[in-house]
PDB file of C-alpha atoms in Angstrom:
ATOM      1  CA  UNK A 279     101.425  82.340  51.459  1.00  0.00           C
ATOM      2  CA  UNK A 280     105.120  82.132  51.975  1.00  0.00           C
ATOM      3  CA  UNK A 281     105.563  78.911  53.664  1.00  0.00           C
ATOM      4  CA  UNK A 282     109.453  79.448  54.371  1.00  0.00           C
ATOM      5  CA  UNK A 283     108.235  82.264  56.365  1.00  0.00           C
ATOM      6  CA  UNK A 284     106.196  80.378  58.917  1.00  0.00           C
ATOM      7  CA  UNK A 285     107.857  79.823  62.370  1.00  0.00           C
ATOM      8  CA  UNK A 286     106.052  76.704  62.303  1.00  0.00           C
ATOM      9  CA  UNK A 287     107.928  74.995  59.324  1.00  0.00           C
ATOM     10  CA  UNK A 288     110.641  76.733  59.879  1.00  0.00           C
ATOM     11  CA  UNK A 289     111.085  75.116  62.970  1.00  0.00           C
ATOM     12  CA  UNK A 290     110.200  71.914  62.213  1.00  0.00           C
ATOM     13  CA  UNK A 291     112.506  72.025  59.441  1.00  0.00           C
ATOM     14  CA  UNK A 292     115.009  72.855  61.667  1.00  0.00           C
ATOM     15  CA  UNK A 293     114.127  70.282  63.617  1.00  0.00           C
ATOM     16  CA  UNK A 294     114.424  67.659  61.063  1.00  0.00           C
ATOM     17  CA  UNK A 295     117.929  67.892  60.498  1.00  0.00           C
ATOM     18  CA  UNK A 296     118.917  67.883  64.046  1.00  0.00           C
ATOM     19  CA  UNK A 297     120.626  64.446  65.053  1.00  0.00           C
ATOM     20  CA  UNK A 298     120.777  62.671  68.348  1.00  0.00           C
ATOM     21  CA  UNK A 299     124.945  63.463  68.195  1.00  0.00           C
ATOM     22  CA  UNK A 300     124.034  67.258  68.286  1.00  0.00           C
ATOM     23  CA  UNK A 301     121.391  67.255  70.479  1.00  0.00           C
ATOM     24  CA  UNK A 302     123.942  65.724  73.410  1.00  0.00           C
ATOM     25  CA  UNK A 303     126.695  68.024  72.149  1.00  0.00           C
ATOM     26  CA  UNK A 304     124.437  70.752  72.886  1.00  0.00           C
ATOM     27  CA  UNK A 305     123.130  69.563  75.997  1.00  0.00           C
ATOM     28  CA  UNK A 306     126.845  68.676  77.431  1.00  0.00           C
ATOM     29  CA  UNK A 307     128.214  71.985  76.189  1.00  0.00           C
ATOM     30  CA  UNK A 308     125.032  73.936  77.768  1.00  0.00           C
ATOM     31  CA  UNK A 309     126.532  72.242  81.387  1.00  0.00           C
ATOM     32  CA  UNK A 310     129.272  74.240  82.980  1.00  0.00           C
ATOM     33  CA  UNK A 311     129.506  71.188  85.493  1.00  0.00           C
ATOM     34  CA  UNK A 312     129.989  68.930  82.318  1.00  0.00           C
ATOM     35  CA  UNK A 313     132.883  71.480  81.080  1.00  0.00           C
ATOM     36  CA  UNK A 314     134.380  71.871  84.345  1.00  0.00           C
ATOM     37  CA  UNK A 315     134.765  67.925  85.091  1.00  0.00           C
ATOM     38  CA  UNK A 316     135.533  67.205  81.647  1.00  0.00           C
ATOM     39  CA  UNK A 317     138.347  69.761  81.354  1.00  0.00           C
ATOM     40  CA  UNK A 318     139.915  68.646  84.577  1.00  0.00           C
ATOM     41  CA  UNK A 319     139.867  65.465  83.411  1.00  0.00           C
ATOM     42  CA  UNK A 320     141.398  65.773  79.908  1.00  0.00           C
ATOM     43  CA  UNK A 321     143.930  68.548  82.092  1.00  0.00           C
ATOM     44  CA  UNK A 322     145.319  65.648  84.055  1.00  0.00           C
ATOM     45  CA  UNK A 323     145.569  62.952  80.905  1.00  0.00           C
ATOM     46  CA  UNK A 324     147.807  65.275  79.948  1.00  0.00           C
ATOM     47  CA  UNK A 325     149.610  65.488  82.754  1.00  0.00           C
ATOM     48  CA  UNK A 326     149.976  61.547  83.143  1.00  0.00           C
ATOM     49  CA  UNK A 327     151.373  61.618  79.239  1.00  0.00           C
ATOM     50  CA  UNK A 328     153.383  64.186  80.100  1.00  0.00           C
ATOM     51  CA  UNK A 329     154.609  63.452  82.999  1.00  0.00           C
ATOM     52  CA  UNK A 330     158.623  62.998  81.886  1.00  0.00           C
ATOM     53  CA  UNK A 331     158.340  66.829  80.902  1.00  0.00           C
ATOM     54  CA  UNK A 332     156.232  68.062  83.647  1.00  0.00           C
ATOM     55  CA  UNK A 333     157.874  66.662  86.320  1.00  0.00           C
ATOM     56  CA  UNK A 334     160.654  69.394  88.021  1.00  0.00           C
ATOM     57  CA  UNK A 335     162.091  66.162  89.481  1.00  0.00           C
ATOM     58  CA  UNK A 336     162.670  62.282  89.164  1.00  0.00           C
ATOM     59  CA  UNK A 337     160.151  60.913  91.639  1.00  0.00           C
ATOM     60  CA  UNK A 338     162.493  58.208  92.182  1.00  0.00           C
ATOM     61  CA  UNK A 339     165.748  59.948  93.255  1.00  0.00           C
ATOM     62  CA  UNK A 340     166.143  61.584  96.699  1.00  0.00           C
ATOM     63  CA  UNK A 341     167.651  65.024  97.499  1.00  0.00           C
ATOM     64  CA  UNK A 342     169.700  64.090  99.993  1.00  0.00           C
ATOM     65  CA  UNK A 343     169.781  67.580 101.465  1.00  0.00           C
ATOM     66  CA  UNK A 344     166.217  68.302 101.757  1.00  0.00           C
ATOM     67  CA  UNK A 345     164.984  65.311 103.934  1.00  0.00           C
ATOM     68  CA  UNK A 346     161.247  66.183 104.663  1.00  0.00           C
ATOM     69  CA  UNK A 347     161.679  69.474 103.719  1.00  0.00           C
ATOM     70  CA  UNK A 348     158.466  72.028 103.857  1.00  0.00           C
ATOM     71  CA  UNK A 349     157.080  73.690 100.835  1.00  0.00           C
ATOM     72  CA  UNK A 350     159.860  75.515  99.112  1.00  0.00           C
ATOM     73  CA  UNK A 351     160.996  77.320  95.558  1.00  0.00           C
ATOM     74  CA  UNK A 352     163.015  73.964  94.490  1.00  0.00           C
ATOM     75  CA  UNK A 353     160.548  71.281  95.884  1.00  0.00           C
ATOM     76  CA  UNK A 354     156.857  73.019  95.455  1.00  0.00           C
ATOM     77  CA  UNK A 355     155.157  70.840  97.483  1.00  0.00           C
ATOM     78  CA  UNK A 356     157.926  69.374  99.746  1.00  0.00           C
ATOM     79  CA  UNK A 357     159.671  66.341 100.044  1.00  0.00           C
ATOM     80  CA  UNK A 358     158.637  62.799 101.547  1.00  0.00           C
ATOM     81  CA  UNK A 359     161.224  61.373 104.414  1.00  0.00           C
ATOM     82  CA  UNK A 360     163.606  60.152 101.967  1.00  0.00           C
ATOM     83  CA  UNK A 361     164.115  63.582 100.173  1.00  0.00           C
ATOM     84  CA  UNK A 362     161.805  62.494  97.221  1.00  0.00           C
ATOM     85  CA  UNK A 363     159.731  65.624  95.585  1.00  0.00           C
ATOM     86  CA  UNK A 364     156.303  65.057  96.601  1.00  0.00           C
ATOM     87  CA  UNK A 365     155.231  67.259  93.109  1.00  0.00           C
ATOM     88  CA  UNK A 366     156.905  64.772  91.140  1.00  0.00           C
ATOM     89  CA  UNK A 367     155.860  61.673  92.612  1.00  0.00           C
ATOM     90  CA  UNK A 368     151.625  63.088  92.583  1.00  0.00           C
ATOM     91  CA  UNK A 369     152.246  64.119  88.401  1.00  0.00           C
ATOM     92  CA  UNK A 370     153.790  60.434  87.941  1.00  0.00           C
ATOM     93  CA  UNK A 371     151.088  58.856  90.294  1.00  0.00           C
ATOM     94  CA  UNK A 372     148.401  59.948  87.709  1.00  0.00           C
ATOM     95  CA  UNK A 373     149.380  58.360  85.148  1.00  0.00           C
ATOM     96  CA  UNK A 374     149.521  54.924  87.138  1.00  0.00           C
ATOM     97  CA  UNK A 375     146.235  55.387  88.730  1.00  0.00           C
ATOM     98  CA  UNK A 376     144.611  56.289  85.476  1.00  0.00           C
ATOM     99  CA  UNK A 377     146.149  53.498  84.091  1.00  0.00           C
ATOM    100  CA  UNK A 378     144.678  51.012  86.963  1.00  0.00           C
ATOM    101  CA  UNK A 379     141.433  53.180  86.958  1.00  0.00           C
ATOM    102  CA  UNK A 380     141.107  52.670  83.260  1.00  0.00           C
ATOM    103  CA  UNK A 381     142.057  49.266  82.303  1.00  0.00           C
ATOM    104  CA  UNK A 382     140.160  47.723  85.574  1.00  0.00           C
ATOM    105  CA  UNK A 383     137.044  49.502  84.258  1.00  0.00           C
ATOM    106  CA  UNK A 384     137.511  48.499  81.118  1.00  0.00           C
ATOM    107  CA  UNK A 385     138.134  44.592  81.716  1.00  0.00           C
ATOM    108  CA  UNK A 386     135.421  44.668  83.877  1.00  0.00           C
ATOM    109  CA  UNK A 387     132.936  46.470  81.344  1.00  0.00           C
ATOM    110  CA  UNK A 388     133.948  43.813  78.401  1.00  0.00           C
ATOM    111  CA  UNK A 389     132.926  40.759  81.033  1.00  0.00           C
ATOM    112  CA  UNK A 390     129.937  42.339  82.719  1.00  0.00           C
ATOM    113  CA  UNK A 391     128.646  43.457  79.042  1.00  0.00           C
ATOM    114  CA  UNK A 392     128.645  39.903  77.487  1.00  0.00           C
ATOM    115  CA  UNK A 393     127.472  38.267  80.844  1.00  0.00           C
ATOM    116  CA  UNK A 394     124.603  40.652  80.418  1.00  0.00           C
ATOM    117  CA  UNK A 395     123.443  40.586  76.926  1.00  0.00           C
ATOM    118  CA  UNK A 396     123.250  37.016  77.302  1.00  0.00           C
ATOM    119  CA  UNK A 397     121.205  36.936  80.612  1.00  0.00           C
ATOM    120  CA  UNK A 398     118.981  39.148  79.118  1.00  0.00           C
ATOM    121  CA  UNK A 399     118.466  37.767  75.493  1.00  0.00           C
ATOM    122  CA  UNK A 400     118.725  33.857  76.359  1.00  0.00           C
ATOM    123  CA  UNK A 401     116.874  33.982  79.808  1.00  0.00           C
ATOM    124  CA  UNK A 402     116.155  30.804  81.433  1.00  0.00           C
ATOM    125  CA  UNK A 403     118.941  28.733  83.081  1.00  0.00           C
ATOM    126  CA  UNK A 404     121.505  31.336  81.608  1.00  0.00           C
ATOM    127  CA  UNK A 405     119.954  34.266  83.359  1.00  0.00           C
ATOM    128  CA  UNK A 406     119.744  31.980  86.553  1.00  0.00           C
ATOM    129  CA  UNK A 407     123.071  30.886  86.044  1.00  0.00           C
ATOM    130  CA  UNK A 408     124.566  34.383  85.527  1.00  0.00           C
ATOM    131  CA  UNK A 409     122.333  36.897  88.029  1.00  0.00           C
ATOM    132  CA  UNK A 410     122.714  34.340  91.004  1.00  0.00           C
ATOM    133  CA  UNK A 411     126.806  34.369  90.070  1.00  0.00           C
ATOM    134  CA  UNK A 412     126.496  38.195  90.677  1.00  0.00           C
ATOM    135  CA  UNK A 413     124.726  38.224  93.427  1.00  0.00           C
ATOM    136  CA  UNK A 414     126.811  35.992  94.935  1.00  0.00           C
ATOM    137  CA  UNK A 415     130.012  38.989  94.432  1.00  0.00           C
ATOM    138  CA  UNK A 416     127.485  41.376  95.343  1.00  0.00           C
ATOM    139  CA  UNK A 417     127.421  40.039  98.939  1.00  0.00           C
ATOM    140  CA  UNK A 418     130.580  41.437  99.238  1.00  0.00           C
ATOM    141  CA  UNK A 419     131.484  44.581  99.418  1.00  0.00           C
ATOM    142  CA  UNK A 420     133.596  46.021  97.248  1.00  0.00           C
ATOM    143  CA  UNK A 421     136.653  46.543  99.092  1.00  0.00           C
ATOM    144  CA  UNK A 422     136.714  42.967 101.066  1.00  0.00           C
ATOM    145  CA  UNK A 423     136.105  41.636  97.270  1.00  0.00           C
ATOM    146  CA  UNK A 424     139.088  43.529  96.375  1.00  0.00           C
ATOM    147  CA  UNK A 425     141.180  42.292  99.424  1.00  0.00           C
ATOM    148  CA  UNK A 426     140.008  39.335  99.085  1.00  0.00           C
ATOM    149  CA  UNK A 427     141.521  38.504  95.315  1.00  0.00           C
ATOM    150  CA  UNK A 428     144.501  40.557  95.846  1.00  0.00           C
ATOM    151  CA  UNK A 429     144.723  38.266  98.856  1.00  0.00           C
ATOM    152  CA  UNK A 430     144.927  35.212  96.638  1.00  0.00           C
ATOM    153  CA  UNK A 431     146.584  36.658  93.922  1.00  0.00           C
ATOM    154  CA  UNK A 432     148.952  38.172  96.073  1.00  0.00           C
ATOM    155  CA  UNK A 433     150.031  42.140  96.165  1.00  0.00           C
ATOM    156  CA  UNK A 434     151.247  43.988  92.484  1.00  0.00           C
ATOM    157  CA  UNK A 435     150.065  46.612  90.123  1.00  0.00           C
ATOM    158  CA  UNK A 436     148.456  43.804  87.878  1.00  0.00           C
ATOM    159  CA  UNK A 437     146.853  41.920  90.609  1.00  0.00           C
ATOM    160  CA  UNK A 438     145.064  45.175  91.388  1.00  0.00           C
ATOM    161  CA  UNK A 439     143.785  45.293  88.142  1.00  0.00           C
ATOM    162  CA  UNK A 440     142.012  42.191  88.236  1.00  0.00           C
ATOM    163  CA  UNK A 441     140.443  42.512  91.993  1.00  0.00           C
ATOM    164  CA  UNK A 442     139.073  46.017  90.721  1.00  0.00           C
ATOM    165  CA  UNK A 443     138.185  44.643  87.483  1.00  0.00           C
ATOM    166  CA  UNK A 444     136.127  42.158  89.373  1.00  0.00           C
ATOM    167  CA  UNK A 445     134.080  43.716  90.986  1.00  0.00           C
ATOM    168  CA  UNK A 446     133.079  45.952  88.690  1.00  0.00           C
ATOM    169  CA  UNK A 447     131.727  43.153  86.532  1.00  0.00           C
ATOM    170  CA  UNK A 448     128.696  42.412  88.264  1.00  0.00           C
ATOM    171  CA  UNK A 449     127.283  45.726  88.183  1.00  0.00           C
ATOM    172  CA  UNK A 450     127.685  46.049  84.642  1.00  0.00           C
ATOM    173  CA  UNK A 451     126.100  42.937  84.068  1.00  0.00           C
ATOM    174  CA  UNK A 452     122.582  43.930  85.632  1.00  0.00           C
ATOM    175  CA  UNK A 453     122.990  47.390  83.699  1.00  0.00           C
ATOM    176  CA  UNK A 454     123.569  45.859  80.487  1.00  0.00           C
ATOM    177  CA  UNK A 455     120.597  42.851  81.096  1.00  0.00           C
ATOM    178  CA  UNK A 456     117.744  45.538  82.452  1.00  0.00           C
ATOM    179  CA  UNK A 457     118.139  47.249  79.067  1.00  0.00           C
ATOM    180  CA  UNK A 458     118.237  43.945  77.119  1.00  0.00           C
ATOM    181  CA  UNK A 459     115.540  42.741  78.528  1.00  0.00           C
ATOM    182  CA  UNK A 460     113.224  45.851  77.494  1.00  0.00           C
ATOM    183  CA  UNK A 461     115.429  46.223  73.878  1.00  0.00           C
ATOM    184  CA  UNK A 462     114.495  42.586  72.537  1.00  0.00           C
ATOM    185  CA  UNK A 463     110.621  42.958  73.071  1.00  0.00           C
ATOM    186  CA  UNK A 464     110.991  46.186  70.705  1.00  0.00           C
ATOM    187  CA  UNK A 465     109.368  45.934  67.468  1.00  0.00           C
ATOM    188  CA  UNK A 466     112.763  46.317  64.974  1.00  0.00           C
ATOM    189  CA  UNK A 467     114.315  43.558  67.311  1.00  0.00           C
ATOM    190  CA  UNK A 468     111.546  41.312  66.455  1.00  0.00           C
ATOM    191  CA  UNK A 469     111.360  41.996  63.243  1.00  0.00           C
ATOM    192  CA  UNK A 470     114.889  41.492  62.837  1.00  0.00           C
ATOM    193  CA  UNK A 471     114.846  37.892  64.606  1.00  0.00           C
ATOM    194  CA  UNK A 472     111.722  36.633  62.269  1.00  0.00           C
ATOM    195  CA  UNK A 473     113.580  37.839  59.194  1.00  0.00           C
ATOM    196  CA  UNK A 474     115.662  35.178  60.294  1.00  0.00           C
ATOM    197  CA  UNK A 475     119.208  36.573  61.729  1.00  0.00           C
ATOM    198  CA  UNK A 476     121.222  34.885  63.385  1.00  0.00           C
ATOM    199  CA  UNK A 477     121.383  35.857  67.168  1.00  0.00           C
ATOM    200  CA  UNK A 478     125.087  37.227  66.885  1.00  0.00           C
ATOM    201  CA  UNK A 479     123.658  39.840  64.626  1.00  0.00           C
ATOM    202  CA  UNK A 480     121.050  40.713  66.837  1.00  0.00           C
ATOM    203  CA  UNK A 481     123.179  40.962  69.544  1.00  0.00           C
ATOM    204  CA  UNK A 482     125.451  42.995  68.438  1.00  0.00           C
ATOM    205  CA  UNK A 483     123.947  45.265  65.932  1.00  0.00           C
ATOM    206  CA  UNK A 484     120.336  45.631  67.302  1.00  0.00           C
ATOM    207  CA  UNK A 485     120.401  45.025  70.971  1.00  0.00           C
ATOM    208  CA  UNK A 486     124.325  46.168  72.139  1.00  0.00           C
ATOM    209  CA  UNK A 487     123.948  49.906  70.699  1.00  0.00           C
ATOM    210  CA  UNK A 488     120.897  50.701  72.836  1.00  0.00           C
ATOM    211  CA  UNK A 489     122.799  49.548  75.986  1.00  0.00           C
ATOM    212  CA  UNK A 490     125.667  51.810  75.659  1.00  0.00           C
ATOM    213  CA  UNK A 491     124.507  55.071  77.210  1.00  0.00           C
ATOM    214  CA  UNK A 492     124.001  53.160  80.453  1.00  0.00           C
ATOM    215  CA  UNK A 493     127.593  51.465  80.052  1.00  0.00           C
ATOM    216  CA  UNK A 494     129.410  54.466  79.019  1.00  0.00           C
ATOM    217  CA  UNK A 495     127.827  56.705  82.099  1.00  0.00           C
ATOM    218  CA  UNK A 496     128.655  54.133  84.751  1.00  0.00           C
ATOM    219  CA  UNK A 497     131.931  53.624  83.137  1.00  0.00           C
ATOM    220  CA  UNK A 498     132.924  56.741  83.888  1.00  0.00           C
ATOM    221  CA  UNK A 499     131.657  56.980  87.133  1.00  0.00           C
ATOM    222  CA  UNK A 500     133.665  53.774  88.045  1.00  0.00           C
ATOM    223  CA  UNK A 501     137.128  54.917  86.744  1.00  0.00           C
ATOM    224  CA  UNK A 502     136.696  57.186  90.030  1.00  0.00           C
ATOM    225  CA  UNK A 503     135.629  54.454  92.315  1.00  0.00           C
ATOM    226  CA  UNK A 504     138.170  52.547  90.873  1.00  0.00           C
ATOM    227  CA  UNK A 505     141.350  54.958  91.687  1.00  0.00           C
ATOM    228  CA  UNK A 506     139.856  55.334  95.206  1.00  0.00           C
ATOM    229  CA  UNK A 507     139.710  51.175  95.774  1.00  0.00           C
ATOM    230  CA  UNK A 508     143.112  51.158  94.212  1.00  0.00           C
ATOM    231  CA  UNK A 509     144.568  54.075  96.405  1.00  0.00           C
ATOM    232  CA  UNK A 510     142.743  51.892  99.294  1.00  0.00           C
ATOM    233  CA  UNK A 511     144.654  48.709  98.576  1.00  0.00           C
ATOM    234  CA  UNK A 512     148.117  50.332  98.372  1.00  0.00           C
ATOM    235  CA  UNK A 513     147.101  52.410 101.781  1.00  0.00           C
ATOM    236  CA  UNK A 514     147.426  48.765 103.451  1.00  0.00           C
ATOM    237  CA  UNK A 515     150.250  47.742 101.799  1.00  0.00           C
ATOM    238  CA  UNK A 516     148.395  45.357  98.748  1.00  0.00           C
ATOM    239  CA  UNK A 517     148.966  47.265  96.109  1.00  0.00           C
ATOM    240  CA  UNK A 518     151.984  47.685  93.954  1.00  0.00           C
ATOM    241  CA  UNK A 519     155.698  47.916  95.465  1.00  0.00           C
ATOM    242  CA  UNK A 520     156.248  50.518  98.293  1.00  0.00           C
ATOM    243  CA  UNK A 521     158.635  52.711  96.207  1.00  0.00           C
ATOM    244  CA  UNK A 522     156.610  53.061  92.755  1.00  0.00           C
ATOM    245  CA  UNK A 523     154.844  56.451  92.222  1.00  0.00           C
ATOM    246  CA  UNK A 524     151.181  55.575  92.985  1.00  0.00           C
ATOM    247  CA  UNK A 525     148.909  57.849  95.072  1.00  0.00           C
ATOM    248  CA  UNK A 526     147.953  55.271  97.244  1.00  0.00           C
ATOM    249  CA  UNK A 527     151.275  54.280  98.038  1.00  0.00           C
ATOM    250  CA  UNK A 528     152.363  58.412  98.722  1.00  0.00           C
ATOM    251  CA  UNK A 529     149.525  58.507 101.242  1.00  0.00           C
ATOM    252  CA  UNK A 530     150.895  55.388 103.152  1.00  0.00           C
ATOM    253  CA  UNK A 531     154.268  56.194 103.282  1.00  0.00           C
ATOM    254  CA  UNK A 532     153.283  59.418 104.905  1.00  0.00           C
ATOM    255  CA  UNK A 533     151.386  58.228 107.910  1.00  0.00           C
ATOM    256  CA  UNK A 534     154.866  58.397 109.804  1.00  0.00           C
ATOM    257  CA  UNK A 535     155.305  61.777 108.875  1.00  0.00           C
ATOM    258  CA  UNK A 536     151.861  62.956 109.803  1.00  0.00           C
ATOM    259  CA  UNK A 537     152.400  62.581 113.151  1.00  0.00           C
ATOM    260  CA  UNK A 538     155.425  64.786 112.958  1.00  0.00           C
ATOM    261  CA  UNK A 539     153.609  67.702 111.833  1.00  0.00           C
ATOM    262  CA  UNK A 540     154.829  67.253 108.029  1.00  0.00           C
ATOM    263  CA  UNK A 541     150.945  67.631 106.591  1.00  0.00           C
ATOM    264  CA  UNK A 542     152.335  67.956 103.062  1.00  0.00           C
ATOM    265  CA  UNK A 543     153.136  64.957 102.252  1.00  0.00           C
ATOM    266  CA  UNK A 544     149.324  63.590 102.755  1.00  0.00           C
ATOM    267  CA  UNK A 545     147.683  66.252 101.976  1.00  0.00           C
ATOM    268  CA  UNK A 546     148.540  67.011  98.221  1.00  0.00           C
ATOM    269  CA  UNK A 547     147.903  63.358  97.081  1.00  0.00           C
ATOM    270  CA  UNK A 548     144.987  63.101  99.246  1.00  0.00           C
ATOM    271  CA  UNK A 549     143.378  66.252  97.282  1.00  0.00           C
ATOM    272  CA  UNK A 550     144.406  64.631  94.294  1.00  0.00           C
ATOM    273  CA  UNK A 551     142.495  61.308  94.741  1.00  0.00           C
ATOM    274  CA  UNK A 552     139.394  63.388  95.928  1.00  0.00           C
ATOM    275  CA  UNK A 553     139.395  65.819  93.000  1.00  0.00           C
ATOM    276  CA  UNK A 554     139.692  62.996  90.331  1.00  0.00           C
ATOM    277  CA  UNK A 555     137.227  61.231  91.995  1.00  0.00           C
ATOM    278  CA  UNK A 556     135.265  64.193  91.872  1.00  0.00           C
ATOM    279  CA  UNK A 557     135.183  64.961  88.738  1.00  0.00           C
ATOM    280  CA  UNK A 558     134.953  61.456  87.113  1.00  0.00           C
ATOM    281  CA  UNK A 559     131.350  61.594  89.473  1.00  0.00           C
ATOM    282  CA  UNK A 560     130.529  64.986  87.789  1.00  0.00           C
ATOM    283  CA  UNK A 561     131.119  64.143  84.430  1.00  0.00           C
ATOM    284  CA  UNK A 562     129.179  61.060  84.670  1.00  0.00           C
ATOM    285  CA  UNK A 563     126.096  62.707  85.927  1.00  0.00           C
ATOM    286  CA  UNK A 564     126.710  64.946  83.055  1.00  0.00           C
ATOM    287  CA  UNK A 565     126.582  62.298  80.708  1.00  0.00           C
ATOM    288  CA  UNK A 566     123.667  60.770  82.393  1.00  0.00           C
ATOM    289  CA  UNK A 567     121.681  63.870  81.723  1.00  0.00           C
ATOM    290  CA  UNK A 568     123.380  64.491  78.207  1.00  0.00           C
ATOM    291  CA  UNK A 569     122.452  61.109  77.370  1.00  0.00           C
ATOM    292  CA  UNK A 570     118.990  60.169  78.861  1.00  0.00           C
ATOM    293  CA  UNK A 571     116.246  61.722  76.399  1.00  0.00           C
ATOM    294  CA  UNK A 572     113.585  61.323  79.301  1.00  0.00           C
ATOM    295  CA  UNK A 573     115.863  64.133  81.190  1.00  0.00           C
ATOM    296  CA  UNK A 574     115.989  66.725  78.383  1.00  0.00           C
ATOM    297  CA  UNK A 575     113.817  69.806  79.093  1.00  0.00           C
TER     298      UNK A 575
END
């Protein structure tokens, strides 16, 4: 009997070679929400880097004769009340609320990741120690956290940074000590500790990898949340300076204008916020599913 010819071993050889990389390239690729979120995504990186050579206009320089002008051929989405191109100031607004949605997330994953593998692999008074230290930020919520440092550390695009970055650390903390606390009762991490490594090694080469499919799904969804609390903070005047680009800022300068019937002006970075946001929520849930074995069909 020809044993290549059984369906059987045929597809259990086919099986074998399979890896966990190309089963979640497969299962995000078989997601036309996943492709739709991701594209937009990577669509407006591009934008942001390109934004010198996209831009039809300097976002910073008025047209003197087309003060709060409607929709036109020369300014395709208007102008604000000081003659700036609305277009140019949304392409040059992603790239600073990327950059604020990014970095926060980021300095807020590296904290809340290291706060939570050691919760979760020391216990005891360092658990205590750390979990009642986030519950304490979780009492607030997220927005009067983010006042609230930006209110100490006064208004600027830096100072944003940090009062989104913090509150995005205690979230990632309990993410990354639930799954510590089930990784180091595992069999390889105990066999690894009485072999006699030290607990740096476990850490970091044992426990860390199994974490990171819950830290790199929330990290995307928190980019979103992110621009949104960032957008928020400029909206009420405690984010960066009045005049820079940022989509936040756009939206507040246009509440004047609103009233005056000129619905351009807050309507194009408005949809921009909400479609970012959007898709940085779709593309996590993607991952989520792309990720999470238990969700595979």
């Amino acid at each position: 009997m020809n044993l290549s010819s059984d369906p059987a071993v045929s597809s259990a050889a086919s099986g074998a070679i399979r890896s966990p990389w190309h089963d979640f390239i497969h299962t995000f690729l078989a997601n036309p929400v996943a492709l739709v979120s991701g594209g937009f995504i990577l669509l407006l990186v591009l934008v942001a880097v390109f934004a010198p050579w996209l831009a039809p206009w300097d976002p910073m320089t008025p047209d003197w004769m087309a003060l709060s002008a409607p929709l036109s051929t020369a300014h395709w989405m208007g102008t604000d009340d000081l003659g700036r191109d609305v277009m140019s100031r949304i392409i040059y607004g992603a790239r600073i609320s990327l950059y604020i949605g990014v970095l926060s997330v980021t300095l807020g994953m590296l904290a809340g990741v290291a706060l939570g593998l050691l919760a979760g692999y020391y216990g005891r008074w360092v658990d205590m120690l750390i979990m009642r230290g986030s519950d304490v930020l979780f009492a607030f919520p997220g927005m009067l956290l983010a006042i609230a440092v930006v209110a100490i550390l006064g208004p600027g695009l830096n100072n944003v940074i940090i009062a989104v970055a913090v509150f995005s650390v205690p979230v990632f903390a309990r993410i990354v000590r639930a799954s510590t606390l089930a990784l180091k009762q595992t069999a390889y991490v105990e066999a690894v500790r009485c072999a006699g490594a030290p607990d740096r090694i476990v850490l970091l080469r044992h426990i860390l990898p199994g974490t990171l499919s819950n830290v790199i799904v929330y990290f995307t969804m928190r980019i979103g949340t992110s621009i949104l609390t960032a957008a928020g903070l400029s909206f009420i005047g405690l984010g960066p300076e009045p005049d820079v680009p940022e989509w936040g800022n756009i939206l507040a300068m246009s509440r004047n204008m609103m009233m005056a019937g000129l619905w351009h002006v807050s309507v194009f970075p408005g949809l921009a916020i909400f479609v970012t946001v959007l898709a940085f929520n779709l593309l996590g849930d993607a991952l989520r599913d792309a990720l999470d074995p238990k969700l595979e069909t």
